[in-house]
PDB file of C-alpha atoms and ligand atoms in Angstrom:
ATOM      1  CA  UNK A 196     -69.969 -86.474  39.790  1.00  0.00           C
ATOM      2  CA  UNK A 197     -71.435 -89.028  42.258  1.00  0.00           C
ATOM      3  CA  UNK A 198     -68.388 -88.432  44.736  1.00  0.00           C
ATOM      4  CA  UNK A 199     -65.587 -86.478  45.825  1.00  0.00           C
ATOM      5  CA  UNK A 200     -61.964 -87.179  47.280  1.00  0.00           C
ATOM      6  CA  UNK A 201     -62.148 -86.861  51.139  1.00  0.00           C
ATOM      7  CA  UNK A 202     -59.404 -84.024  52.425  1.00  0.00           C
ATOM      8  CA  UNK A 203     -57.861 -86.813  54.330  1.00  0.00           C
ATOM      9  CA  UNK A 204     -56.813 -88.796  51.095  1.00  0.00           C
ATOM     10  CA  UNK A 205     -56.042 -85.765  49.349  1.00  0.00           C
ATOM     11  CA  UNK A 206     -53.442 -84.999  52.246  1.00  0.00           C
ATOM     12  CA  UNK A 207     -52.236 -88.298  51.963  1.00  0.00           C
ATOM     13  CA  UNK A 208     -51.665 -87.597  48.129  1.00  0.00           C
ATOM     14  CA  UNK A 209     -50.391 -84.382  48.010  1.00  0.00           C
ATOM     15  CA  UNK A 210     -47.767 -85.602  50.950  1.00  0.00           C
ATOM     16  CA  UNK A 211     -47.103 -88.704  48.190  1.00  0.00           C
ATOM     17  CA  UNK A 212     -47.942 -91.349  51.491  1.00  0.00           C
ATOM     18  CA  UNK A 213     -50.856 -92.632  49.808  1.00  0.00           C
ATOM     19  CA  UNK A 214     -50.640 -96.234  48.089  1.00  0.00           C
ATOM     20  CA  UNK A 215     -50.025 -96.707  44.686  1.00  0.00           C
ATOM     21  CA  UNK A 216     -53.504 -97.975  43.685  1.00  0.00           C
ATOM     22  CA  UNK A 217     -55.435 -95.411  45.405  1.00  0.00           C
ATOM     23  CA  UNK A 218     -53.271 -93.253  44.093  1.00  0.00           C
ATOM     24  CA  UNK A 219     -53.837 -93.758  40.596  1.00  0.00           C
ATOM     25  CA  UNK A 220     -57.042 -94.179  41.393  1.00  0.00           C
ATOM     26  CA  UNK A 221     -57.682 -90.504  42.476  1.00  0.00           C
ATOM     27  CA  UNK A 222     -55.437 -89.261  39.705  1.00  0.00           C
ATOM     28  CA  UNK A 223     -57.471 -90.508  37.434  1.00  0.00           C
ATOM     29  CA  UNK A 224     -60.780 -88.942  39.482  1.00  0.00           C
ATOM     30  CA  UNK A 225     -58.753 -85.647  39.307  1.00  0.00           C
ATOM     31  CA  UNK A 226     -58.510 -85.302  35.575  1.00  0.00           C
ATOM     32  CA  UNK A 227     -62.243 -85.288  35.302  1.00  0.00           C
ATOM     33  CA  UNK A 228     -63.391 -83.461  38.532  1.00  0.00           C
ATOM     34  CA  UNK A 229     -62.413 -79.610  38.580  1.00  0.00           C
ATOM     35  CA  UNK A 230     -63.847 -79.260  42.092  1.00  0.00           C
ATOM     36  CA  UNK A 231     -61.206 -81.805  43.659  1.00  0.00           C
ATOM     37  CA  UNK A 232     -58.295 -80.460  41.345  1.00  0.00           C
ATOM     38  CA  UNK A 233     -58.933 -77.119  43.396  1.00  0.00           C
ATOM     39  CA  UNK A 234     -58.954 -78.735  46.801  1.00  0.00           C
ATOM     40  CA  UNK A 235     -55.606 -80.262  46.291  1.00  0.00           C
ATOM     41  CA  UNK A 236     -53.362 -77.254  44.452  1.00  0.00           C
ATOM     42  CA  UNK A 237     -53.341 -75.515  48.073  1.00  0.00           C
ATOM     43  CA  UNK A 238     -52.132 -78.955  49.566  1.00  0.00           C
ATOM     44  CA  UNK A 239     -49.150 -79.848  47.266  1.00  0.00           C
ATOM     45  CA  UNK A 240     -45.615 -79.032  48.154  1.00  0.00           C
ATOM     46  CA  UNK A 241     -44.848 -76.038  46.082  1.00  0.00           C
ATOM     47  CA  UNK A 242     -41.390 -75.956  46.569  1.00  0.00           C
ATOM     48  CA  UNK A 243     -41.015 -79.875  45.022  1.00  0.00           C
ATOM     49  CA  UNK A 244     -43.143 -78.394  42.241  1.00  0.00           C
ATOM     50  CA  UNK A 245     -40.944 -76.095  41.202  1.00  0.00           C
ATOM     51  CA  UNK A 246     -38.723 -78.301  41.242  1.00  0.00           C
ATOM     52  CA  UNK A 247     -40.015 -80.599  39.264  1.00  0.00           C
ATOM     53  CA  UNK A 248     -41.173 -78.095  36.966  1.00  0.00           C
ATOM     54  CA  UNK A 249     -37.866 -76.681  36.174  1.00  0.00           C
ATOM     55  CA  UNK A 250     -36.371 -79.971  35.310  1.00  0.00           C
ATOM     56  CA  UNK A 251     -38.907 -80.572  32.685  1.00  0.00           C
ATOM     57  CA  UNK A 252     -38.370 -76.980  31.505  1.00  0.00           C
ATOM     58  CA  UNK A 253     -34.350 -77.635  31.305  1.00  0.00           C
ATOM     59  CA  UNK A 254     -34.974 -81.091  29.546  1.00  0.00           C
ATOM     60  CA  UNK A 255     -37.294 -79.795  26.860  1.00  0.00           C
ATOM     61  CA  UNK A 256     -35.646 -76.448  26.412  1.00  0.00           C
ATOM     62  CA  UNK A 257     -32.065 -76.676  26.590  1.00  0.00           C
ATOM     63  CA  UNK A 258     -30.075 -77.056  23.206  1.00  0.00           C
ATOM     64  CA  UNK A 259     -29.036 -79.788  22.302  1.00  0.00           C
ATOM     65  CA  UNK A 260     -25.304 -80.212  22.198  1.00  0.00           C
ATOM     66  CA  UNK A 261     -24.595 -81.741  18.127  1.00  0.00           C
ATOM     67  CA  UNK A 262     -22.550 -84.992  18.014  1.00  0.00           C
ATOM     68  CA  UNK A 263     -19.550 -82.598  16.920  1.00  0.00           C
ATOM     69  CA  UNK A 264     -19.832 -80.265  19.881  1.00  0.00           C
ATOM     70  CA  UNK A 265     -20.107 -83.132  22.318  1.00  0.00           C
ATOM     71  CA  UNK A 266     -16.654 -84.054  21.019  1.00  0.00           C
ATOM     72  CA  UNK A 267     -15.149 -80.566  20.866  1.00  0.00           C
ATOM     73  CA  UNK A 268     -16.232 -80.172  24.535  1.00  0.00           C
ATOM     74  CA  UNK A 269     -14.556 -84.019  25.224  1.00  0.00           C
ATOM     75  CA  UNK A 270     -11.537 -82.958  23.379  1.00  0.00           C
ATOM     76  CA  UNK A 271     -11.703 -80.056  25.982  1.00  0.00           C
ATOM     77  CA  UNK A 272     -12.720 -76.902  24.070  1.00  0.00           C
ATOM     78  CA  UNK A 273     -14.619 -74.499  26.177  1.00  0.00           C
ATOM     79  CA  UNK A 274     -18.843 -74.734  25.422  1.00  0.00           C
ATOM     80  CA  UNK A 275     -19.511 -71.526  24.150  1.00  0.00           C
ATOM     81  CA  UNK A 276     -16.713 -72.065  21.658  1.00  0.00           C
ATOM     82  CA  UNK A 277     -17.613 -75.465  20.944  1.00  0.00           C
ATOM     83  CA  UNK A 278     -20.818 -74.106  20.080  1.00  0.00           C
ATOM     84  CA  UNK A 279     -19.442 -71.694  17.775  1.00  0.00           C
ATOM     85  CA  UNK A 280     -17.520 -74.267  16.518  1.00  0.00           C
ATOM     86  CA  UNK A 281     -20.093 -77.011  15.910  1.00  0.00           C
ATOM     87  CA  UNK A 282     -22.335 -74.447  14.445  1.00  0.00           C
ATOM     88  CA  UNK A 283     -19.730 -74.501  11.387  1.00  0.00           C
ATOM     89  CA  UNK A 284     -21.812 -75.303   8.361  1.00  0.00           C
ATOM     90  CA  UNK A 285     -18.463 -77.175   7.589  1.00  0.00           C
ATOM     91  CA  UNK A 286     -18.431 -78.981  11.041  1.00  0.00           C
ATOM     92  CA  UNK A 287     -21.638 -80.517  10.675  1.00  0.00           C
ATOM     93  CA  UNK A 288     -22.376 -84.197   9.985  1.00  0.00           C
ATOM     94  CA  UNK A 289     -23.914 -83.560   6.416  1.00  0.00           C
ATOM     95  CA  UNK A 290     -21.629 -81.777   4.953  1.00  0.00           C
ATOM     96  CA  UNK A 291     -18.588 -83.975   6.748  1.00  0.00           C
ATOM     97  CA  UNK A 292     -20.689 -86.805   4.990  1.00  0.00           C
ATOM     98  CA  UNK A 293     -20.681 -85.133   1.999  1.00  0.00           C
ATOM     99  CA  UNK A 294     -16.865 -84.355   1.668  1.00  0.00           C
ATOM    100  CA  UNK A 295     -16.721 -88.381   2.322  1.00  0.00           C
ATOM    101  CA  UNK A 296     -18.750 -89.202  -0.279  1.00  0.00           C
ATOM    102  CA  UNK A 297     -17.060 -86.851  -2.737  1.00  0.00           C
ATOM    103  CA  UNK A 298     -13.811 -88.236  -1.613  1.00  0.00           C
ATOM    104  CA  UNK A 299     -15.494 -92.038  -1.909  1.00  0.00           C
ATOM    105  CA  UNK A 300     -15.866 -91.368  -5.881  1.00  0.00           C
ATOM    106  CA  UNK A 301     -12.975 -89.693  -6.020  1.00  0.00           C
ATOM    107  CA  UNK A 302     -11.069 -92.780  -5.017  1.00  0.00           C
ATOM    108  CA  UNK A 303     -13.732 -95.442  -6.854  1.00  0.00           C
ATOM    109  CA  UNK A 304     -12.930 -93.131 -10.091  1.00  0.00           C
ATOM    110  CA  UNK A 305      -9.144 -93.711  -9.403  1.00  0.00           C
ATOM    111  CA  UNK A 306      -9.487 -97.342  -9.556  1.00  0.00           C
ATOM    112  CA  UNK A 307     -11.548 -97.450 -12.833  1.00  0.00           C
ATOM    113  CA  UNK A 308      -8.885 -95.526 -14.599  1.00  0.00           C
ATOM    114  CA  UNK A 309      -5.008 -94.256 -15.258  1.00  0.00           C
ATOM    115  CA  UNK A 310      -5.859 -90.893 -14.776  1.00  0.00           C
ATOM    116  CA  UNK A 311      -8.197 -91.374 -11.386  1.00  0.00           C
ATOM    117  CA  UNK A 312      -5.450 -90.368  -9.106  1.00  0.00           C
ATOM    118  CA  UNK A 313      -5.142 -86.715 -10.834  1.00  0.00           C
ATOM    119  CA  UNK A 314      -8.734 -86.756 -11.028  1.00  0.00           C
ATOM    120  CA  UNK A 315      -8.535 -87.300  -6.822  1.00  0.00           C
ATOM    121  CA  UNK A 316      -5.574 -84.841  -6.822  1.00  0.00           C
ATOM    122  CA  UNK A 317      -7.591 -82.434  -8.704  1.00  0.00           C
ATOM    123  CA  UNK A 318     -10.250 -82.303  -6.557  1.00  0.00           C
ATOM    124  CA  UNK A 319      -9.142 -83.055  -2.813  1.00  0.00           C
ATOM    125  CA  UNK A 320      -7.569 -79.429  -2.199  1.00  0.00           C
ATOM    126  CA  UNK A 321     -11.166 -78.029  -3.128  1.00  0.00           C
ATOM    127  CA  UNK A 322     -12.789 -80.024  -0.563  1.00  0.00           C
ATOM    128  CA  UNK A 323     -10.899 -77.864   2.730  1.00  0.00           C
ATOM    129  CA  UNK A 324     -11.045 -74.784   0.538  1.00  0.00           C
ATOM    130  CA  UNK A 325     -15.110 -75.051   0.395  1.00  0.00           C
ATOM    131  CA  UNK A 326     -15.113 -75.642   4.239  1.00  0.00           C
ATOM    132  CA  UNK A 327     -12.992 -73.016   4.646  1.00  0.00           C
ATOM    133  CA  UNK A 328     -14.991 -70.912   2.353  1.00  0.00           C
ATOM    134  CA  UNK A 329     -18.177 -71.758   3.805  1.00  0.00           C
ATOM    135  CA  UNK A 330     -17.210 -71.347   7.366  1.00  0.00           C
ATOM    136  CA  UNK A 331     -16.733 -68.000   6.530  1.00  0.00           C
ATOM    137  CA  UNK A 332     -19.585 -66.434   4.990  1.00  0.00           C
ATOM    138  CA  UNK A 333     -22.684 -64.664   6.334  1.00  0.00           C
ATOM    139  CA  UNK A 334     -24.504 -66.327   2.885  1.00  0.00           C
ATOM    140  CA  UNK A 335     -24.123 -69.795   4.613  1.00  0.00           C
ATOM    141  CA  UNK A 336     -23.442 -69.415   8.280  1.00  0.00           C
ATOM    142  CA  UNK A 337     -26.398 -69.077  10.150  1.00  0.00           C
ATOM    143  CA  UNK A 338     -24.674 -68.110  13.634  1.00  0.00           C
ATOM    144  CA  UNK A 339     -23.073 -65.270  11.707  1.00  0.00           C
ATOM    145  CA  UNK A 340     -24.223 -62.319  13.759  1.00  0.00           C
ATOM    146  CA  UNK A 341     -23.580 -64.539  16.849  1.00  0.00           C
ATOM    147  CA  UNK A 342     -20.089 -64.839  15.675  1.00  0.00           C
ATOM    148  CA  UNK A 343     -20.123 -61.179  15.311  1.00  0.00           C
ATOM    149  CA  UNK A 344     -21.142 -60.408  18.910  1.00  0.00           C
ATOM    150  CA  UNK A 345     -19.293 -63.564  20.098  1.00  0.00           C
ATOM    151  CA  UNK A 346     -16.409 -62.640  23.129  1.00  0.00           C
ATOM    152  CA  UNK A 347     -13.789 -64.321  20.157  1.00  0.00           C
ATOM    153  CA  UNK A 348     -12.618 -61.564  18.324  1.00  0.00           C
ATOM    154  CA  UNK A 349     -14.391 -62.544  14.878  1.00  0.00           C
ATOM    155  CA  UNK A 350     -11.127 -62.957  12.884  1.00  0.00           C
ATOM    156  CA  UNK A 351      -9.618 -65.361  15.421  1.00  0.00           C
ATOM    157  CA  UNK A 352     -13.072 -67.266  15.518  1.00  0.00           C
ATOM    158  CA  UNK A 353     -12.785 -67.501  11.497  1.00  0.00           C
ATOM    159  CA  UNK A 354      -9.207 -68.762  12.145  1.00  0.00           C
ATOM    160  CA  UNK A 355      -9.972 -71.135  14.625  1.00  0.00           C
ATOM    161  CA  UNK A 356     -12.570 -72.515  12.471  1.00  0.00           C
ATOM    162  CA  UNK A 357     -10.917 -72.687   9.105  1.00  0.00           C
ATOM    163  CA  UNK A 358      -7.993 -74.240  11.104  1.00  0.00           C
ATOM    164  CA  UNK A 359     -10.084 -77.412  12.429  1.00  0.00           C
ATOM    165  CA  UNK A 360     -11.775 -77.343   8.655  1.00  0.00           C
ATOM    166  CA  UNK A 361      -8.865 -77.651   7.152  1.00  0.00           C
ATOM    167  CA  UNK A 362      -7.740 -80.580   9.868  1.00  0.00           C
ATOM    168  CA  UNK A 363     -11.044 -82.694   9.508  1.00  0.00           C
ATOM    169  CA  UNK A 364     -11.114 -82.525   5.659  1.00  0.00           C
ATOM    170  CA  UNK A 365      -7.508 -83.264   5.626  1.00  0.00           C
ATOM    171  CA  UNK A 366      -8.012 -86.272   8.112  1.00  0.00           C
ATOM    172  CA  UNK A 367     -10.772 -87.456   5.644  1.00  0.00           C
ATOM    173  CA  UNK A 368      -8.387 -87.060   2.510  1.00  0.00           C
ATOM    174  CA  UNK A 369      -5.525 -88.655   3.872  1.00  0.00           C
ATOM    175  CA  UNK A 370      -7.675 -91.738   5.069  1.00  0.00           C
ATOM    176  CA  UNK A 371      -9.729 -91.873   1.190  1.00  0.00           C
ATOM    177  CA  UNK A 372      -5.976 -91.380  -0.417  1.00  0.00           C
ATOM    178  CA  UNK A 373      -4.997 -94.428   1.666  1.00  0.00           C
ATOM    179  CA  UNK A 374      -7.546 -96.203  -0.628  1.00  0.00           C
ATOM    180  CA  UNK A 375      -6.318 -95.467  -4.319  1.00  0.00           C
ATOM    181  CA  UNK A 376      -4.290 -97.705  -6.017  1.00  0.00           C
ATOM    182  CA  UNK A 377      -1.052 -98.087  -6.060  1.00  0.00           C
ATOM    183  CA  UNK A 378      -0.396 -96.263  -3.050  1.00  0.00           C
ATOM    184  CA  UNK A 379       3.034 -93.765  -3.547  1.00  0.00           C
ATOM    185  CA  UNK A 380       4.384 -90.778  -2.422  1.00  0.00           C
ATOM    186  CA  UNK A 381       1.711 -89.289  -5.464  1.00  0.00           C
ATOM    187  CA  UNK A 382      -1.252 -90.249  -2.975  1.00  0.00           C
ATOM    188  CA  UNK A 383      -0.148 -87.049  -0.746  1.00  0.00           C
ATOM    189  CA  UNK A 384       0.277 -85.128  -3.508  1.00  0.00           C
ATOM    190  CA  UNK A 385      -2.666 -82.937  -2.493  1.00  0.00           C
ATOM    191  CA  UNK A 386      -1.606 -81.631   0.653  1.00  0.00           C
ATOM    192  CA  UNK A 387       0.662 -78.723  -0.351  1.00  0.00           C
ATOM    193  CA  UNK A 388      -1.503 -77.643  -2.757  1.00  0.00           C
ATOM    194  CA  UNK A 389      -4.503 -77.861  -0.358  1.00  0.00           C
ATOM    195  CA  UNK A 390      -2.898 -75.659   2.040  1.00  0.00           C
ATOM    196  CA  UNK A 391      -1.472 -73.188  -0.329  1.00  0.00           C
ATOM    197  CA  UNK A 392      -5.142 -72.683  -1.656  1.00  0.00           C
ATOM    198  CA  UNK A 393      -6.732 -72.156   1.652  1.00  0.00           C
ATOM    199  CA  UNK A 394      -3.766 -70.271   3.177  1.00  0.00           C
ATOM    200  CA  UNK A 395      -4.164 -67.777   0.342  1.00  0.00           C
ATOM    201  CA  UNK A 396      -7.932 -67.382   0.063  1.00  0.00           C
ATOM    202  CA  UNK A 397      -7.720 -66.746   3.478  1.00  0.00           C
ATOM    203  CA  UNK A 398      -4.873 -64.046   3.531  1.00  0.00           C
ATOM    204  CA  UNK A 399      -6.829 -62.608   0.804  1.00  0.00           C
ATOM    205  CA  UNK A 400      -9.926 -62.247   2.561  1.00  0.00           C
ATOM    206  CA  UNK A 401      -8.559 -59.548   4.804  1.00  0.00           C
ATOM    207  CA  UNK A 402      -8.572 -57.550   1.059  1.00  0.00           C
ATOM    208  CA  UNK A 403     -11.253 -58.512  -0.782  1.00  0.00           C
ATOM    209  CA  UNK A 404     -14.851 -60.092   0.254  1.00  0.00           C
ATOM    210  CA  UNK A 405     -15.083 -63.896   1.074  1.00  0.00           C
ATOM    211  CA  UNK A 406     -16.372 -65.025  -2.061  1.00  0.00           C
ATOM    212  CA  UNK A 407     -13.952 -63.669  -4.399  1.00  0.00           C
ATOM    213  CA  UNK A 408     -11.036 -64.851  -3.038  1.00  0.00           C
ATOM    214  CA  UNK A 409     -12.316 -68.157  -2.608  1.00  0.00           C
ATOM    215  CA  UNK A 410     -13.954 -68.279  -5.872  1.00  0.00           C
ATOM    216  CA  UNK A 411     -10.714 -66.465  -7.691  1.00  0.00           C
ATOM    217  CA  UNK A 412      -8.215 -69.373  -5.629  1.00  0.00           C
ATOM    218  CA  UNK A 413     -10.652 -71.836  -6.156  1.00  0.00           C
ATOM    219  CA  UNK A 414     -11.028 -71.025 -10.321  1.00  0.00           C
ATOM    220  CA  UNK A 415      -7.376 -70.939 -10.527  1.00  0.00           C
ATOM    221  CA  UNK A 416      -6.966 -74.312  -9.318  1.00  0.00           C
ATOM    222  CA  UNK A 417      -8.965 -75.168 -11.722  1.00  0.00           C
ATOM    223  CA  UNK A 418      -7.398 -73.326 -14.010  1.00  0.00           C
ATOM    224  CA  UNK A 419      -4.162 -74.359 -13.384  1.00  0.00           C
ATOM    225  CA  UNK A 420      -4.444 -78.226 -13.093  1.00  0.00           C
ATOM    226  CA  UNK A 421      -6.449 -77.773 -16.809  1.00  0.00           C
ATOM    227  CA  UNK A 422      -3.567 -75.747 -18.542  1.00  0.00           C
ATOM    228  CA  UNK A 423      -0.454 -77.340 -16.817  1.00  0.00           C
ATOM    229  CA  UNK A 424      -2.017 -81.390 -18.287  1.00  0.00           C
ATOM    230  CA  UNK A 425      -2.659 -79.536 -21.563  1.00  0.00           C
ATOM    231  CA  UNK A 426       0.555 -77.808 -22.129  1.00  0.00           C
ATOM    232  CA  UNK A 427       3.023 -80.734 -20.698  1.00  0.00           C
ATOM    233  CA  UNK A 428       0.679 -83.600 -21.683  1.00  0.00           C
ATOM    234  CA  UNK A 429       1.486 -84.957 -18.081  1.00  0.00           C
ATOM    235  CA  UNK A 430      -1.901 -85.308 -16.181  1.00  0.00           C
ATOM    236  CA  UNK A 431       0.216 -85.135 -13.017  1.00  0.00           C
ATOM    237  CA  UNK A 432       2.678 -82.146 -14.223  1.00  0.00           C
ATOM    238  CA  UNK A 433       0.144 -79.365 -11.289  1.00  0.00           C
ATOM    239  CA  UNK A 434       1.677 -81.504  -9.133  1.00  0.00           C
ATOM    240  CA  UNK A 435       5.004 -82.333  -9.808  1.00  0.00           C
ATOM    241  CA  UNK A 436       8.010 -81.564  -7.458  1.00  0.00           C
ATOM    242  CA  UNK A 437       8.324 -77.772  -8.677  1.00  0.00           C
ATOM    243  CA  UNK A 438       4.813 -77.727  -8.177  1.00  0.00           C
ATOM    244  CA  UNK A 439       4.937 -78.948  -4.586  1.00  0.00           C
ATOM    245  CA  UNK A 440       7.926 -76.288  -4.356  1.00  0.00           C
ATOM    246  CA  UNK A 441       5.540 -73.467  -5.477  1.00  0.00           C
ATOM    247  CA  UNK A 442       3.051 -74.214  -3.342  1.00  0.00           C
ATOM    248  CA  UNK A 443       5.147 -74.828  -0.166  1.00  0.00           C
ATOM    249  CA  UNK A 444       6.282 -71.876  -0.928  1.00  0.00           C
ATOM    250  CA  UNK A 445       2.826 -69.852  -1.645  1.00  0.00           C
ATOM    251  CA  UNK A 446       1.620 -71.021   1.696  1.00  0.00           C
ATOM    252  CA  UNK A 447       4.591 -70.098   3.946  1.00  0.00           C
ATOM    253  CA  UNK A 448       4.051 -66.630   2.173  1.00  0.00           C
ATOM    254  CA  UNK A 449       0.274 -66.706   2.702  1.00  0.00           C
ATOM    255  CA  UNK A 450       1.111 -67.421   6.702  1.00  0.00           C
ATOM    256  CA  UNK A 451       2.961 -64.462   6.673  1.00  0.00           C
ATOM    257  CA  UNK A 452       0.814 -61.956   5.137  1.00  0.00           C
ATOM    258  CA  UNK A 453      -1.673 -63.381   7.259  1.00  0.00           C
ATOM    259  CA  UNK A 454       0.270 -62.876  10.219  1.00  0.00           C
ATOM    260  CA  UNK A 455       1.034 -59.227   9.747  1.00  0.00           C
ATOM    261  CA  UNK A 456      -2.603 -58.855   8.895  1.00  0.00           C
ATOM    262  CA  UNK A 457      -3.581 -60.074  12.402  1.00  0.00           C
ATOM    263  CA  UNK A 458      -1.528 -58.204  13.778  1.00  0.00           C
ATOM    264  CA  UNK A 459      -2.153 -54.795  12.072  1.00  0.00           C
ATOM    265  CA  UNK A 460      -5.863 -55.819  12.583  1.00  0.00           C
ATOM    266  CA  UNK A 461      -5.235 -55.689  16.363  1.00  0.00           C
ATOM    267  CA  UNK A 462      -3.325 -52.737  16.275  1.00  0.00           C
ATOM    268  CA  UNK A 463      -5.830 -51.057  14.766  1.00  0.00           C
ATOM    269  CA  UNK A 464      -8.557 -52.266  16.955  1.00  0.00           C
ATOM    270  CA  UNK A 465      -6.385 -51.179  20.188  1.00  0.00           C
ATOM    271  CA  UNK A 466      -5.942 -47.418  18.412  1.00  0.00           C
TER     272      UNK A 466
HETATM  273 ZN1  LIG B1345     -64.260 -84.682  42.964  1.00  0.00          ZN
END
């Protein structure tokens, strides 16, 4: 190297007094000369560098917040349950998209044919009871063990986030049911039954494990819808008015059982 930095401009850039082009200048002397790089570390301000340091640190490492938690935490929600929230497989964008684009065909099938809407009413309670269902299990959930150690007792936290499940994918139906045709009092025709279904899986769950009582409710929607069309020959008889009835009726009873479960849960826990 034919020359070296004088220790008055590297006091002049270390202070940050010295002018831009001499500046750059030297900077670019420093990459390529070790010995100069040494003479100025002593001079800088090592309190700014820290400084600085920790703000790249905090840019580059801090999570991110997802486009769902930033709104939980708008909508008020406290971070570290917004985070648990967000982290929802159920919550995310995909699988929000997802549950729009199955609702999407759902409607374009009702238009192409008589029978669409029961093919829509068929299939829109399933939609909440997969969130639910997948909000809950350890298989699909990867902030499962968080959940477990979370300050939220576990059950509430699986209650809290089944709850705004079921309230998105609801949101989502209602809007796609605005869409089919012939709009009627049939286009809600999915929202007892929706509820019943979820309400029930999820008083079940304090029984049996996750996936059988969502995949028992789940087949016996099925199940149900399939037998009630072939035995009455009405593609609309699952949901009917004494259908509506039973199901109003299964979920009150679910919110009940579910209820006493919490609170025998607690009880327990405080024993
Ligand atoms: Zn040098």
């Amino acid at each position: 190297m034919s020359w070296h930095a004088d220790d008055a401009l590297l006091e002049h850039y270390a202070a940050g007094t010295l002018d831009d082009a001499r500046a750059f200048s030297l900077e670019t002397h420093l990459l390529a000369c070790e010995e100069c790089r040494a003479r100025t570390a002593p001079l800088a301000d090592h309190a700014r560098v820290e400084t600085v340091w920790a703000d790249v640190h905090e840019l580059v490492d801090a999570p991110r917040r997802t486009p769902v938690e930033r709104i939980l935490v708008r909508l008020g929600v406290r971070d570290h349950i917004a985070r648990l929230l967000a982290a929802t497989p159920s919550l995310t964008l995909p699988w929000l998209a997802a549950v729009a684009l199955c609702l999407a065909f759902a409607v374009v099938a009702s238009r192409e044919s008589d029978r669409g809407i029961a093919v829509f009413l068929a299939l829109a309670p399933l939609l909440p009871l997969a969130g639910v269902a997948a909000a809950y299990g350890p298989w699909l959930d990867p902030t499962y063990e968080i959940g477990l150690a979370a300050p939220l007792r576990t059950f509430s936290l699986l209650l809290l986030r089944s709850s705004i499940v079921l309230l998105t994918t609801t949101v989502l139906t209602g809007v796609a049911a605005l869409a089919l045709p012939n709009v009627d009092s049939r286009a809600a025709a999915w929202l007892l039954p929706a509820l019943g279904l979820v309400l029930v899986s999820v008083a079940l769950t304090t029984w049996i494990s996750a996936e059988r009582a969502f995949g028992g409710v789940a087949s016996c929607w099925i199940g149900v819808v399939i037998v009630a069309r072939a035995t009455s020959g009405d593609v609309y008889a699952a949901f009917d008015a004494p259908a509506q009835a039973a199901f109003a009726t299964a979920a009150a009873v679910a919110a009940i059982v579910l209820a006493w479960r919490l609170k025998t849960f607690e009880a327990e826990r405080e024993a």
